[in-house]
Short mmCIF file of C-alpha atoms in Angstrom, two decimals:
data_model
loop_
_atom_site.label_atom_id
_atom_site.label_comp_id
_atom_site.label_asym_id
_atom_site.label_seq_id
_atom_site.Cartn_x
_atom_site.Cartn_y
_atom_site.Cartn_z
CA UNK A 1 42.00 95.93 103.90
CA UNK A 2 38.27 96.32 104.65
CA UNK A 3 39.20 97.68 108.10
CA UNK A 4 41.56 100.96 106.18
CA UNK A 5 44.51 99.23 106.19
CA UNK A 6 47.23 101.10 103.93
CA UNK A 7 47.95 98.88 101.45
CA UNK A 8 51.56 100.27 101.22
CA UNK A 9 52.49 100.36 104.93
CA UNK A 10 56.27 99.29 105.23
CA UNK A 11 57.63 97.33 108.04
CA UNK A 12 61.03 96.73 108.75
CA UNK A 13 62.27 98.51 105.13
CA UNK A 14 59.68 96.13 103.39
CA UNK A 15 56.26 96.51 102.00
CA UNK A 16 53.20 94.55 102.67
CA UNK A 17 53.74 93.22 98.87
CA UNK A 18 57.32 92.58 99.50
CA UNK A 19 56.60 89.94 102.28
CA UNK A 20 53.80 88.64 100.41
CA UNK A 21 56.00 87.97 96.77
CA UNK A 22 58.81 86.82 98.57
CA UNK A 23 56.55 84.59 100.75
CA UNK A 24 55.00 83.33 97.65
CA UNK A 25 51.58 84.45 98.91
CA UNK A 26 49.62 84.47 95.31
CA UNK A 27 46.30 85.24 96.10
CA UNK A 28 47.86 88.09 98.85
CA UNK A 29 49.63 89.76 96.18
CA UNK A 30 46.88 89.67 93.69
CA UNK A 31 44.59 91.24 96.64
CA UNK A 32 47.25 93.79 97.11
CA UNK A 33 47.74 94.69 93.73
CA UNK A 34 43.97 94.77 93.48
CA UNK A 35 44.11 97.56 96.09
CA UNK A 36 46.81 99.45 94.15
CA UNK A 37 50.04 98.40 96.02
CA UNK A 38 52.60 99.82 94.97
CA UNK A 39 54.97 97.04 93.23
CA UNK A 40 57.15 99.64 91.50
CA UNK A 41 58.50 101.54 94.60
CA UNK A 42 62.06 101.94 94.86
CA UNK A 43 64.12 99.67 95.94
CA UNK A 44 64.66 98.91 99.25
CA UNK A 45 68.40 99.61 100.97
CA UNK A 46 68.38 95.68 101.01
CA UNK A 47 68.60 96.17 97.22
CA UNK A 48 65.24 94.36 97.05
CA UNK A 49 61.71 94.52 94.71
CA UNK A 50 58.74 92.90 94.63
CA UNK A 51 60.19 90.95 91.48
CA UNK A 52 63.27 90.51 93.32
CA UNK A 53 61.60 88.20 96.29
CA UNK A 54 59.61 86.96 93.89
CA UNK A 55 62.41 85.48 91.74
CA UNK A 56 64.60 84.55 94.57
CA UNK A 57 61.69 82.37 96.10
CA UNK A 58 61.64 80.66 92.71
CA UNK A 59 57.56 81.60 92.71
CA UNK A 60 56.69 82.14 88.46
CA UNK A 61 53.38 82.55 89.35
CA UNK A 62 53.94 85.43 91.04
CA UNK A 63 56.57 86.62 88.98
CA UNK A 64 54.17 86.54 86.04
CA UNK A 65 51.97 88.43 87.61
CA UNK A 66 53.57 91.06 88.80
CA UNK A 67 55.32 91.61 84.96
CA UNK A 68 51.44 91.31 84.13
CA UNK A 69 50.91 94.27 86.50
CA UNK A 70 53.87 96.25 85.41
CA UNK A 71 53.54 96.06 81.29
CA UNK A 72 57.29 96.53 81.18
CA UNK A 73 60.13 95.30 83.18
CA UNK A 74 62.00 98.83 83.52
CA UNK A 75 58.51 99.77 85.78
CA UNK A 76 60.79 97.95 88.49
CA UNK A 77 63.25 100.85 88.45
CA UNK A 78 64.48 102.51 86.05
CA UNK A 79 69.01 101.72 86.81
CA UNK A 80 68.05 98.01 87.42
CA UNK A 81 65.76 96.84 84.50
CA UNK A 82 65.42 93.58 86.13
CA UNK A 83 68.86 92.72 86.37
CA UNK A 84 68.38 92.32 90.17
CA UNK A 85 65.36 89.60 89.94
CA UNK A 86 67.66 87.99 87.09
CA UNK A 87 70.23 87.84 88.96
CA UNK A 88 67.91 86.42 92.06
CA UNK A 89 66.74 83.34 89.78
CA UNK A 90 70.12 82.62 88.30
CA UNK A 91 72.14 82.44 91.42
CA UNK A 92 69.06 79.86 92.57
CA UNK A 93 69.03 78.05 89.57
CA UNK A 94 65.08 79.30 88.48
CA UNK A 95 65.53 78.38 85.24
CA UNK A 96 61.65 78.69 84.46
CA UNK A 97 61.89 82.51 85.98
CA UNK A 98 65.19 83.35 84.32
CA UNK A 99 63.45 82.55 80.52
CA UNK A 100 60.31 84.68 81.68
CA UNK A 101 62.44 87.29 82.64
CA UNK A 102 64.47 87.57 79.69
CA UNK A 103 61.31 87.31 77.57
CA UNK A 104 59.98 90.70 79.60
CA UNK A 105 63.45 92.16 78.35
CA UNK A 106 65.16 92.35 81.55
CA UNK A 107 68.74 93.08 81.33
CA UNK A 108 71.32 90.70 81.58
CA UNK A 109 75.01 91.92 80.36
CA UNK A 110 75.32 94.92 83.01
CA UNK A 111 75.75 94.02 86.79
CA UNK A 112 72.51 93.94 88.71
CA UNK A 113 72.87 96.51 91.08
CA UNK A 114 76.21 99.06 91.34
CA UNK A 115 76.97 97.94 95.03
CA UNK A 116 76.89 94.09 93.92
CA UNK A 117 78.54 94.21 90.44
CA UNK A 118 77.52 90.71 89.54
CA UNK A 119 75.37 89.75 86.76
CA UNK A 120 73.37 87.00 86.37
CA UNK A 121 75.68 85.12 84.11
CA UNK A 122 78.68 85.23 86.63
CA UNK A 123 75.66 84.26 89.66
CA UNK A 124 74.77 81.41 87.75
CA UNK A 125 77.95 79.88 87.31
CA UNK A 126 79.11 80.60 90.57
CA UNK A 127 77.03 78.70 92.02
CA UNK A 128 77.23 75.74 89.28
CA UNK A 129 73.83 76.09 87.22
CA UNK A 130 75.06 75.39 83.79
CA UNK A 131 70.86 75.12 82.46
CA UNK A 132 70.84 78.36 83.86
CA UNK A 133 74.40 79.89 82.46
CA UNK A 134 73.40 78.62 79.24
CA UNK A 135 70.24 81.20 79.06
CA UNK A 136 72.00 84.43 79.55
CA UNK A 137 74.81 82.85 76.90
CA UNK A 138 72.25 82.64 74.36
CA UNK A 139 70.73 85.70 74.90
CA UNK A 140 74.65 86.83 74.23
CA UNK A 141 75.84 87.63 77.48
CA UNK A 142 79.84 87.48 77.38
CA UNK A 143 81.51 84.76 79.28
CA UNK A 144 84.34 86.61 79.79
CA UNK A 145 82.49 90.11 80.88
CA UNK A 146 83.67 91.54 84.12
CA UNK A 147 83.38 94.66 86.37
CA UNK A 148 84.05 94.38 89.80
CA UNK A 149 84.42 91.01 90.64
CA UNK A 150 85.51 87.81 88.67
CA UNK A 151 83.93 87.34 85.30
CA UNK A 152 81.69 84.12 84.92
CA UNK A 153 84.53 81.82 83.72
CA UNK A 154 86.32 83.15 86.55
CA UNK A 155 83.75 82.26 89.16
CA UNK A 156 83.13 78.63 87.73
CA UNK A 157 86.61 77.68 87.98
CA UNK A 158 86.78 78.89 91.13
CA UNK A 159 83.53 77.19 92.00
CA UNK A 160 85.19 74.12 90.54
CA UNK A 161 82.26 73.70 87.93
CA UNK A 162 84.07 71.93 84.96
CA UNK A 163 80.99 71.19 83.13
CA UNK A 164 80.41 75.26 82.97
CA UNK A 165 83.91 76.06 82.40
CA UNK A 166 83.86 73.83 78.93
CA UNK A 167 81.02 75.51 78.12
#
């Protein structure tokens, strides 16, 4: 950075802040952001943010502090609201990043992005998180919600995840 490096020089459809949040790189991403990186750019054709990678890797720190950076979740883009990075920790089980992100008001009844159609609900009992499933529930996601693909009672019997289905 010293040198003139550009702070916001993408590689391979991915920022310099992307591969440090996903990477859980802390102190990188505070640097970064320090610099004026930009964590709000759009996302990538991957379908990925800063938050996104950051959730996904299950790294709260880093999550926190890039909410800390933004002030408000819908800085992340404007269609997602967060519903991506949601869906990231849910489908992983994060149950520590799912409550922070549902504090910060990120949305979790419509479908994260368009092109997946899944929201975090329906990832999380896919993949048989019921600590996680309950979260979105309480927030008052709808079990039976769908738009297209299964709806989350759908996807746990498939999954075979009794304990979620009785929920």
């Amino acid at each position: 950075i010293r040198a003139g490096a550009d702070v916001n020089t993408i590689l391979d459809d991915c920022s310099v802040l992307e591969a440090a949040a996903g990477g859980g790189h802390l102190k990188i991403v505070e640097r970064l952001l320090s610099e004026k990186a930009d964590f709000a750019r759009p996302i990538s054709s991957r379908g990925k943010t800063c938050l996104h990678l950051a959730a996904a890797g299950g790294h709260l720190k880093i999550v926190e502090r890039l909410l800390m950076a933004a002030e408000e979740i819908n800085s992340f883009g404007t269609h997602d609201k967060g519903g991506i990075a949601l869906l990231a920790a849910a489908k992983r089980g994060h149950l520590k990043i799912l409550e922070r992100l549902l504090a910060a008001q990120a949305v979790h009844h419509i479908p994260a992005h368009r092109m997946i159609g899944e929201t975090a609900l329906q990832g999380a009992a896919a993949h048989g998180h019921l600590e996680t499933v309950k979260k979105p529930l309480a927030a008052g996601a709808d079990f039976g919600y769908q738009e297209t693909i299964s709806s989350a009672l759908e996807v746990a019997v498939e999954g075979g995840h009794l304990e979620i289905v009785e929920r």
